[in-house]
XYZ file of C-alpha atoms in Angstrom:
693
model
C 53.423 120.363 87.280
C 50.831 122.794 85.701
C 52.207 124.555 83.067
C 50.336 127.277 81.965
C 48.946 128.344 78.295
C 51.185 130.966 77.045
C 52.149 134.711 78.117
C 50.251 135.848 75.369
C 47.034 138.299 76.032
C 43.838 137.765 74.109
C 40.617 135.595 74.380
C 40.539 132.057 75.750
C 37.979 129.308 75.878
C 37.090 128.131 79.113
C 34.535 125.977 81.350
C 32.602 127.184 84.222
C 34.008 124.665 86.690
C 30.848 125.298 89.446
C 28.582 122.527 90.839
C 25.676 123.326 88.182
C 23.655 121.098 85.597
C 24.438 124.139 82.900
C 28.191 123.953 82.850
C 28.468 126.841 80.798
C 31.253 127.386 77.974
C 33.135 130.713 78.759
C 35.459 132.916 77.024
C 38.095 134.797 79.043
C 39.877 137.908 78.286
C 43.446 138.303 79.610
C 45.945 141.300 79.807
C 49.214 141.343 81.317
C 48.669 137.806 82.537
C 45.559 138.124 84.325
C 42.034 137.321 83.536
C 40.223 141.044 83.565
C 36.650 139.710 82.218
C 34.562 136.827 82.262
C 32.004 136.303 79.291
C 29.651 133.489 78.270
C 30.674 131.818 74.618
C 28.185 132.418 72.124
C 29.114 129.532 70.467
C 28.358 127.029 72.885
C 25.534 125.313 71.561
C 23.560 125.343 74.584
C 24.832 128.004 77.033
C 24.749 130.499 73.966
C 26.787 133.137 75.976
C 24.433 133.724 78.876
C 25.868 133.268 82.450
C 25.174 133.926 85.753
C 26.453 136.425 88.270
C 28.296 133.464 90.106
C 30.713 133.224 87.377
C 30.832 136.562 85.557
C 32.581 137.767 88.783
C 34.328 134.984 89.708
C 37.749 137.112 88.662
C 36.682 138.495 92.267
C 37.478 135.316 93.608
C 40.601 134.569 91.728
C 42.198 137.530 92.750
C 40.893 137.868 96.022
C 43.399 139.423 98.487
C 42.647 136.491 100.839
C 43.250 133.716 98.424
C 45.615 131.174 99.801
C 49.117 131.618 98.305
C 51.536 129.453 100.385
C 51.446 125.994 102.406
C 50.463 127.112 106.134
C 51.099 125.218 109.853
C 48.598 125.836 112.344
C 50.224 127.992 115.652
C 47.128 128.581 117.898
C 44.022 126.474 118.985
C 41.832 124.838 116.662
C 39.019 126.933 115.061
C 41.084 130.384 115.638
C 42.544 130.461 112.284
C 46.223 131.076 113.254
C 48.863 129.902 110.635
C 52.661 130.239 109.668
C 53.454 129.956 106.142
C 56.058 126.753 105.519
C 57.501 125.263 102.361
C 55.469 122.781 100.236
C 58.411 120.382 101.330
C 57.495 120.699 104.932
C 54.003 120.479 104.561
C 54.283 117.143 102.334
C 56.657 115.750 104.876
C 54.500 116.795 107.821
C 51.621 114.837 105.819
C 53.303 111.816 105.000
C 55.310 111.442 108.181
C 51.839 111.739 110.015
C 49.965 109.088 108.091
C 52.772 106.488 107.737
C 52.990 106.647 111.587
C 49.093 106.296 111.823
C 49.059 103.448 109.297
C 51.523 102.004 111.879
C 49.484 102.312 114.864
C 45.778 102.218 113.401
C 45.615 101.154 110.229
C 44.981 103.185 106.851
C 41.278 103.238 107.640
C 41.913 105.973 109.977
C 42.662 107.991 107.606
C 39.201 109.723 106.062
C 39.603 111.969 102.453
C 36.486 114.181 102.590
C 35.818 115.958 99.178
C 33.175 116.804 96.877
C 32.694 118.957 93.401
C 33.767 122.174 94.419
C 35.620 121.973 91.203
C 33.727 119.766 88.678
C 36.810 118.971 86.835
C 37.040 115.287 86.446
C 40.422 115.062 87.518
C 40.270 117.490 90.192
C 37.337 115.635 91.973
C 37.824 111.955 90.974
C 41.186 111.384 89.196
C 44.505 111.157 90.852
C 43.152 111.442 94.337
C 41.011 108.330 93.834
C 44.068 106.559 92.770
C 46.085 107.901 95.499
C 43.640 107.125 98.439
C 42.957 103.464 96.989
C 46.872 102.809 96.770
C 47.052 104.238 100.572
C 44.177 101.699 101.900
C 42.409 104.816 103.583
C 38.655 104.679 104.161
C 36.661 105.218 101.517
C 33.813 108.207 101.058
C 30.424 107.925 100.266
C 29.698 110.629 98.251
C 26.102 111.089 99.012
C 25.417 114.539 100.362
C 23.661 115.871 96.694
C 21.956 113.546 94.293
C 22.405 110.483 95.816
C 18.436 109.227 96.737
C 17.054 110.964 93.470
C 19.807 108.920 91.560
C 18.734 105.663 93.130
C 15.145 106.001 92.573
C 15.145 107.565 88.940
C 17.291 104.417 88.209
C 14.413 101.975 89.623
C 12.124 103.611 87.139
C 14.266 104.424 84.211
C 17.544 102.170 84.654
C 19.882 105.233 84.888
C 20.920 108.964 84.181
C 19.378 109.540 81.318
C 16.557 112.049 79.908
C 15.482 114.464 77.680
C 18.182 115.984 75.730
C 17.630 119.968 76.862
C 18.196 121.500 73.342
C 14.762 119.805 72.351
C 12.663 120.866 75.479
C 12.267 124.089 73.370
C 9.498 122.262 71.611
C 7.891 121.642 74.573
C 4.332 123.245 75.569
C 4.340 122.713 78.927
C 7.259 123.212 81.671
C 6.676 121.822 85.010
C 9.828 122.647 87.096
C 9.382 120.702 90.387
C 11.580 121.621 93.488
C 14.005 123.412 91.264
C 14.621 127.171 91.624
C 16.126 126.856 88.052
C 16.502 130.546 87.881
C 19.094 130.342 90.486
C 20.394 126.733 89.638
C 19.522 125.787 86.147
C 19.220 129.099 84.454
C 19.540 127.950 80.662
C 16.596 125.541 81.228
C 14.686 128.650 82.185
C 16.042 130.490 78.921
C 14.565 127.625 76.895
C 11.571 127.428 78.462
C 11.074 131.414 78.239
C 11.781 130.717 74.661
C 9.178 128.415 74.010
C 6.747 130.437 76.093
C 7.607 133.444 73.683
C 7.566 131.391 70.401
C 4.818 128.800 71.198
C 2.856 130.069 73.845
C 3.962 127.705 76.184
C 3.093 127.554 79.973
C 5.495 127.027 82.667
C 4.199 125.479 86.082
C 6.605 125.456 89.350
C 5.808 123.431 92.333
C 7.910 124.316 95.040
C 8.105 124.881 99.163
C 9.052 128.418 98.495
C 8.034 131.547 95.931
C 11.366 131.929 95.056
C 12.346 133.646 91.729
C 11.343 130.680 89.595
C 7.948 130.531 91.228
C 7.678 134.446 90.195
C 8.579 133.551 86.697
C 5.939 131.000 86.562
C 2.811 131.285 84.624
C 1.395 129.482 87.846
C 3.025 128.470 91.140
C 2.055 125.631 93.237
C 2.904 125.884 96.593
C 3.385 122.457 98.486
C 4.116 120.971 102.175
C 7.612 119.889 102.308
C 8.297 116.208 101.722
C 4.402 115.737 100.163
C 5.478 115.874 96.739
C 5.773 112.295 95.947
C 1.489 112.300 96.990
C 0.825 115.060 94.719
C 2.552 113.007 91.643
C 0.126 110.044 92.695
C -2.905 112.263 92.940
C -2.140 113.082 89.204
C -1.467 109.699 88.134
C -5.157 109.142 89.599
C -6.827 111.649 87.590
C -4.974 110.451 84.637
C -6.185 107.128 84.690
C -9.774 107.912 85.778
C -10.276 110.305 83.242
C -8.749 108.283 80.298
C -5.733 110.940 79.833
C -3.213 108.041 79.737
C -1.462 106.765 76.442
C -2.412 103.071 76.409
C -0.239 102.372 73.276
C 2.663 103.477 75.024
C 1.922 101.666 78.487
C 1.642 98.426 76.734
C 4.786 98.871 74.597
C 7.495 100.497 76.907
C 6.303 99.527 80.494
C 6.054 97.141 83.122
C 3.318 97.215 85.472
C 0.923 100.036 84.417
C -2.093 97.705 85.339
C -0.978 97.277 89.051
C -0.005 101.156 89.083
C -4.105 101.768 88.052
C -5.209 100.077 90.731
C -2.499 101.008 93.404
C -3.493 104.789 92.895
C -7.295 104.713 93.368
C -6.195 105.450 97.316
C -4.597 108.850 96.381
C -7.794 110.680 95.360
C -7.677 114.494 95.417
C -9.148 114.815 98.650
C -6.837 112.840 100.121
C -3.989 114.107 98.577
C -4.876 117.931 98.960
C -5.195 117.286 103.028
C -1.272 115.817 102.698
C -0.051 118.160 100.660
C -1.672 121.428 101.382
C -2.659 121.843 97.399
C -6.474 122.620 97.147
C -8.508 119.677 95.347
C -9.197 121.985 92.126
C -5.463 122.851 91.741
C -4.920 118.858 91.779
C -7.365 118.478 89.006
C -6.080 121.504 87.020
C -2.678 120.551 87.110
C -3.146 116.957 86.373
C -5.452 117.568 83.244
C -3.004 120.320 82.103
C -0.605 117.642 82.237
C -2.578 114.948 80.572
C -3.991 117.253 77.641
C -0.841 119.116 76.740
C 2.061 117.808 74.233
C 5.127 117.750 74.366
C 4.958 118.397 78.195
C 8.054 118.236 80.233
C 9.451 118.060 83.609
C 12.425 119.131 85.154
C 12.960 117.188 88.207
C 14.997 119.112 90.943
C 17.116 118.449 93.882
C 14.813 119.918 96.451
C 12.258 117.204 96.922
C 14.880 114.041 97.062
C 16.740 115.837 100.407
C 14.004 114.781 102.464
C 13.634 111.600 104.263
C 11.387 110.291 101.160
C 13.651 112.005 98.637
C 14.101 108.785 96.804
C 10.780 107.766 96.403
C 9.563 111.443 95.295
C 11.876 110.930 92.052
C 11.311 107.622 91.669
C 7.522 108.407 91.464
C 7.445 111.644 89.387
C 9.864 109.691 86.664
C 6.418 107.434 86.218
C 4.566 110.538 84.979
C 6.037 110.787 81.184
C 5.256 107.249 80.812
C 1.874 107.438 81.722
C 0.842 110.076 78.795
C 3.573 108.650 76.305
C 5.566 111.881 76.675
C 9.143 110.133 75.851
C 8.133 109.564 72.128
C 7.596 113.388 71.733
C 10.120 115.640 70.828
C 10.465 117.875 73.845
C 8.635 115.874 76.099
C 9.715 113.359 79.155
C 11.866 114.597 81.946
C 15.216 115.478 83.309
C 16.740 114.024 86.457
C 19.910 114.139 84.850
C 21.758 113.244 81.915
C 25.408 111.961 83.257
C 24.930 108.501 81.622
C 25.307 109.624 78.157
C 29.102 111.056 79.050
C 30.135 108.225 81.351
C 33.788 107.829 81.262
C 36.158 104.674 82.074
C 36.058 105.420 85.834
C 38.116 102.079 86.313
C 40.924 103.658 84.422
C 40.730 106.900 85.852
C 40.248 106.323 89.322
C 42.014 102.722 89.451
C 40.230 100.822 92.284
C 42.610 97.793 91.836
C 45.051 99.800 93.695
C 42.938 99.179 96.738
C 44.441 96.292 98.104
C 41.825 95.693 101.097
C 38.608 95.092 99.370
C 36.650 95.160 102.343
C 37.595 98.492 103.050
C 34.817 100.241 105.327
C 32.814 103.097 103.484
C 31.821 106.289 105.312
C 29.216 108.074 104.444
C 29.293 111.958 103.916
C 26.441 112.809 105.799
C 27.507 111.369 108.973
C 30.926 113.382 109.437
C 29.951 114.638 112.910
C 29.031 111.258 113.802
C 32.118 109.770 112.867
C 34.270 111.924 114.276
C 32.675 111.633 117.303
C 32.020 108.001 117.802
C 33.589 106.729 120.350
C 33.471 102.843 119.361
C 34.328 103.494 115.838
C 37.469 101.003 115.137
C 39.674 101.937 114.163
C 38.709 105.767 114.820
C 39.225 108.644 112.328
C 42.450 109.989 113.135
C 43.183 112.142 110.170
C 41.253 113.906 107.599
C 41.931 115.422 104.008
C 39.700 117.850 102.944
C 39.176 119.271 99.290
C 36.535 120.385 96.855
C 34.036 121.034 99.777
C 33.704 122.727 103.234
C 31.874 120.529 105.747
C 32.084 122.981 108.662
C 29.406 125.184 106.640
C 27.888 122.513 104.161
C 27.187 119.189 106.371
C 24.253 118.635 108.129
C 24.316 119.030 111.705
C 27.289 121.474 111.562
C 27.805 122.207 115.238
C 28.771 118.588 115.498
C 30.897 118.414 112.544
C 32.925 121.499 114.304
C 32.727 119.848 117.411
C 34.353 116.855 115.759
C 36.796 119.029 114.003
C 38.211 120.809 117.087
C 39.579 117.416 118.311
C 43.408 117.787 119.270
C 43.911 114.396 117.994
C 42.498 114.484 114.625
C 45.331 115.726 112.197
C 43.325 117.376 109.516
C 44.603 118.685 106.258
C 42.628 121.201 104.070
C 43.326 122.275 100.335
C 41.238 124.857 99.088
C 41.522 128.345 97.756
C 40.718 129.851 100.848
C 41.163 129.807 104.575
C 37.795 128.248 104.757
C 35.512 127.763 108.443
C 37.172 123.811 108.127
C 40.493 124.952 107.020
C 40.613 126.982 110.363
C 40.746 123.645 112.031
C 43.254 122.290 110.003
C 46.759 121.715 111.004
C 47.969 121.954 107.756
C 46.293 124.122 104.688
C 47.514 123.857 101.099
C 46.939 126.431 98.333
C 44.998 125.323 95.632
C 44.851 126.546 91.890
C 41.327 127.874 90.410
C 39.792 125.930 87.406
C 41.441 128.180 84.812
C 45.045 127.217 86.262
C 44.431 123.649 85.527
C 44.071 121.115 82.589
C 40.918 119.257 82.877
C 38.030 117.743 81.415
C 34.344 118.431 82.360
C 31.038 116.572 81.615
C 27.616 118.273 82.379
C 25.072 116.173 84.132
C 22.301 117.958 82.471
C 23.192 119.022 78.753
C 25.168 116.268 76.388
C 28.551 117.896 75.699
C 32.091 117.201 77.452
C 34.367 120.427 77.649
C 38.250 120.730 77.945
C 39.625 123.502 79.906
C 43.352 124.137 79.567
C 45.276 126.556 81.447
C 44.719 130.235 80.643
C 46.820 132.001 83.699
C 49.351 130.620 85.751
C 49.148 129.456 89.477
C 48.638 132.206 91.832
C 51.323 132.099 94.453
C 52.374 128.577 95.448
C 49.164 127.020 94.477
C 49.212 123.535 93.261
C 46.051 121.537 91.383
C 44.812 118.372 93.311
C 46.627 116.319 90.517
C 49.945 117.726 91.363
C 49.595 117.421 95.398
C 48.602 113.778 95.035
C 51.425 113.085 92.903
C 53.471 114.685 95.640
C 51.963 112.974 98.433
C 52.743 109.347 96.240
C 56.176 110.536 95.996
C 55.976 111.206 99.974
C 54.552 107.752 100.605
C 57.280 106.371 98.402
C 54.680 105.200 95.928
C 55.931 104.255 92.640
C 52.967 103.019 90.799
C 52.930 103.884 86.996
C 49.521 105.402 88.058
C 51.086 108.546 89.670
C 53.220 109.440 86.706
C 50.579 109.574 83.883
C 50.015 113.455 82.990
C 46.637 115.238 82.821
C 46.378 114.471 78.568
C 47.111 110.802 79.497
C 44.371 110.981 82.240
C 41.757 112.372 79.977
C 42.932 110.080 76.872
C 42.207 107.036 79.244
C 39.051 108.149 80.743
C 37.533 109.019 77.369
C 38.333 105.608 75.991
C 35.059 103.734 77.641
C 33.976 100.682 75.156
C 30.965 100.426 77.246
C 29.522 103.967 76.352
C 29.237 103.981 72.447
C 27.963 107.690 73.019
C 31.634 108.724 73.372
C 32.449 107.527 69.799
C 34.454 110.258 68.189
C 35.545 112.339 71.232
C 39.058 112.276 72.009
C 41.553 114.413 74.052
C 43.150 115.615 70.650
C 39.910 116.364 69.064
C 38.727 118.409 72.235
C 42.091 120.410 72.106
C 40.559 121.715 68.617
C 36.803 121.934 69.658
C 36.873 122.300 73.297
C 33.274 121.200 73.226
C 31.574 117.862 71.738
C 28.410 116.230 71.858
C 27.848 113.174 73.183
C 26.219 111.002 69.894
C 23.027 110.434 71.883
C 20.499 108.515 70.135
C 16.417 108.235 70.868
C 15.659 106.368 73.862
C 12.777 104.925 72.454
C 12.522 102.454 70.742
C 15.106 100.509 72.522
C 15.811 98.599 75.537
C 16.458 100.778 78.870
C 18.798 99.543 81.334
C 16.319 98.326 83.737
C 16.037 94.441 84.634
C 12.984 94.386 82.200
C 14.066 96.810 79.515
C 11.457 98.982 79.935
C 10.097 101.858 82.359
C 9.419 99.842 85.425
C 6.146 101.685 86.930
C 6.402 98.111 88.678
C 9.700 97.511 90.358
C 10.764 93.829 91.331
C 13.886 95.278 91.761
C 12.504 97.285 94.761
C 10.627 94.755 95.956
C 14.153 92.848 96.387
C 15.986 95.500 97.832
C 13.325 95.968 100.343
C 10.995 98.839 99.143
C 7.530 99.089 98.140
C 7.301 98.089 94.060
C 4.924 100.932 93.251
C 5.282 104.461 93.804
C 4.072 105.308 97.147
C 3.868 108.377 99.591
C 5.807 107.886 102.698
C 5.647 110.675 105.370
C 8.677 112.550 106.718
C 9.964 110.792 110.053
C 9.435 112.589 113.452
C 12.167 115.400 114.168
C 11.068 116.453 117.517
C 8.177 118.726 118.805
C 8.977 122.030 116.801
C 6.247 123.842 115.083
C 7.974 123.951 111.651
C 9.416 122.678 108.797
C 12.303 123.870 108.050
C 14.257 124.150 104.476
C 17.644 126.138 103.873
C 17.273 126.216 100.030
C 20.033 127.515 97.998
C 20.844 130.921 97.220
C 21.187 132.974 94.121
C 24.864 134.532 94.083
C 26.786 131.612 96.291
C 26.946 128.237 95.142
C 26.402 126.069 98.687
C 29.634 128.045 100.518
C 31.187 128.742 97.431
C 31.564 132.827 97.077
C 30.014 133.430 100.639
C 33.262 134.848 101.433
C 33.879 137.060 98.706
C 32.874 140.966 98.955
C 31.101 141.280 95.641
C 29.038 138.210 96.012
C 28.002 139.207 99.321
C 26.854 142.880 97.965
C 25.031 140.743 95.432
C 23.291 138.869 98.147
C 22.838 141.169 100.673
C 22.020 139.268 103.869
C 20.691 136.022 104.752
C 16.734 136.141 105.457
C 14.290 133.793 107.008
C 10.754 133.735 104.992
C 7.786 132.732 107.240
C 4.094 133.168 106.349
C 2.269 136.009 107.452
C -0.159 134.010 109.517
C 2.693 132.205 111.553
C 4.428 135.575 112.150
C 1.015 137.096 113.091
C 0.530 134.417 115.747
C 3.987 134.878 117.325
C 4.225 138.332 117.131
C 6.949 138.900 114.731
C 6.623 141.324 111.867
C 8.532 141.672 108.642
C 11.964 142.602 109.293
C 12.395 141.639 112.744
C 15.109 139.843 113.844
C 14.079 136.274 115.148
C 16.019 133.163 116.645
C 15.550 129.788 114.647
C 16.573 126.583 117.145
C 16.326 123.342 117.775
C 17.812 120.684 119.562
C 20.949 120.699 117.357
C 21.575 124.553 116.979
C 20.315 127.915 116.575
C 20.551 131.049 114.149
C 19.582 134.317 114.289
C 18.183 135.811 111.089
C 16.111 138.729 109.898
C 12.624 137.623 108.887
C 10.544 138.349 105.751
C 7.066 137.865 106.347
C 4.450 137.090 103.547
C 3.043 134.452 101.594
C 6.137 133.211 99.927
C 6.077 130.157 102.099
C 2.687 128.085 103.146
C 1.867 128.195 107.063
C 3.767 125.729 109.053
C 7.264 126.064 106.781
C 10.013 128.517 107.005
C 12.249 128.745 104.023
C 16.215 130.156 104.749
C 18.512 130.882 100.875
C 21.861 130.283 101.421
C 24.966 128.841 102.826
C 26.678 131.957 104.492
C 30.320 132.114 105.595
C 30.543 133.015 109.589
C 31.896 136.485 108.864
C 30.131 138.785 106.653
C 33.101 140.297 105.707
C 35.666 138.638 103.288
C 38.263 138.233 105.401
C 40.668 135.841 106.877
C 40.471 137.173 110.218
C 39.609 134.812 113.252
C 35.686 134.189 113.550
C 33.935 136.511 116.309
C 33.269 134.072 119.535
C 29.588 133.215 118.357
C 29.770 133.812 114.871
C 28.815 130.429 114.065
C 25.495 130.172 115.853
C 24.359 133.726 114.203
C 23.866 132.133 110.167
C 25.012 128.503 110.290
C 21.605 126.849 109.115
C 23.402 123.619 108.387
C 23.427 123.646 112.479
C 19.898 123.001 112.166
C 19.534 120.538 109.847
C 19.089 116.342 110.526
C 22.190 113.768 109.327
C 19.565 111.031 109.160
C 20.122 109.245 105.846
C 17.400 109.417 103.631
C 15.401 106.318 102.278
C 17.834 105.239 99.238
C 21.159 105.814 98.399
C 22.483 106.985 101.778
C 21.414 110.675 100.890
C 20.649 113.732 102.775
C 17.910 114.958 104.524
C 18.686 118.571 104.843
C 14.927 119.544 104.094
C 13.234 117.249 106.758
C 14.240 119.116 109.842
C 11.816 121.030 112.382
C 12.486 124.569 114.163
C 10.843 126.740 116.449
C 10.832 130.584 115.570
C 10.959 133.357 117.978
C 11.522 137.051 117.926
C 14.599 138.458 119.419
């Protein structure tokens, strides 16, 4: 069980648990057993004491009056949110007896765990839970909703999740933020860019479908039509080769396929690319020349463009650009899609897949949850769902279909969360979860190179329990006596850090992290040296892609047909929520104000819409009603929303209004198609119609 740090007041080191690349070092001020203030840790080498509003006000979430404190059992219809308090013993007995029965009648694959990284702690997100469900033999979840497509695309080019050390980007002379609202989602990369701009005269270019906060910060904002980013990158390559702005020595020594690429990109001339992307011809020349003539230059590759039908190919394509100009050899040059390979743990030890007896156990893509729950011919059908670390009733694509599936009376659903979320209101059993500051856990950034340890700072609120503790109880309830379910958090962390395949972790251990709560991986320069690609080099031409059924060279592939609607629809992230986290807390709702849809003034004029009007946004999957912001933030033919808003704008646990789910549930409009690579999501490849209410 969790034992909290001690009863002293004071200031304690902590880690931001949110699914954010920055993974800030924090200082928690505690008085009378409660956290009263959250500051950034000024000693942290990357985040340097600066934190966002989300975590600065996280105490409003931890001590929210509506936080779950006890296990609950449903007493009303699914979706109404009527529950009664029960004991932990009754909750565990109810869950395990249901599962034992399902295993007898339908087999263990009728049980589906559904989770993501609402808490980025490695033990919370992929530790005891994986061990338990492996031992149970439940269906496996393909966790592809966020960055899977881009990760596969980047791997084809670079071999893995490796990139520039963000601390070195302060030396960059040109920053290209491509498809990332970094002010809201990677603020310390912005801080490094601003420092370089102030001290070195560096330029900041933002390429995006929406002139968001990052676009407004830029020296130059380039609006682009959704899903066409790979064409723009190929147009840049056309000019770089044509005007001899490439580094031939680097291409000869460290890449394969540069001659094939040179011939291939001839077809992507600026006129052709401009017609595809909406970027003027002169701007394509200006961008390519700026990139080719500026060194060091750095590209921050965002999640946005990879949430398209062609998202994997986009990341594969843009990842080729630093090789053309040799930026990987220049301090501060290169790119970052992610850096998680440098902090790779011993996942076999952490997750223990050896406990899974049936090696042919089916895998279900999490983007297809709605289809999965409603599939008439799935064998066996999913009869039980265990949800933790996510809120699929709001977050998953085609959310109306997801909610229809959750409403099935024959679906036994358990939700482990801090709040009675939209998903939890459909549950049969709801379990109260601890916050990250009540647990022992380890955190690895997917942007910077630091591992961090979180030790408990406060006692668990009410009867809340951590994921580790809950899965130990479930293992007991299922009569599992495997040693894997007896390990402490310290033992799990110790074994996970013992990864002989990752020399970058040498010298980092659980005891050392208890003394120094953040430690940097021993990362070496990428070049000279062999990359983890088949050739050991940057693969501009990929034979592996050809074997896997893809075009071996970077290629622009148009989006799939999404129906006869006039507008491309992009539901982008917001500033004060992280997915649905914080969307039910009064403080964060106040900071974010209200959900809006952004529309070009030409489009608005053509359909009689004015700034501030309420509009209906709809397609065959669902509809929303939002206030419109008219202007030039987006190109004609594009509409953008920001944020995943709770069903109710009030931070309470009362039942939703009868049609609340249809008013601002933007993911009701999004397709559940699978992207080109990695089983990724296609949130941004949908189309909608818009009309004034």
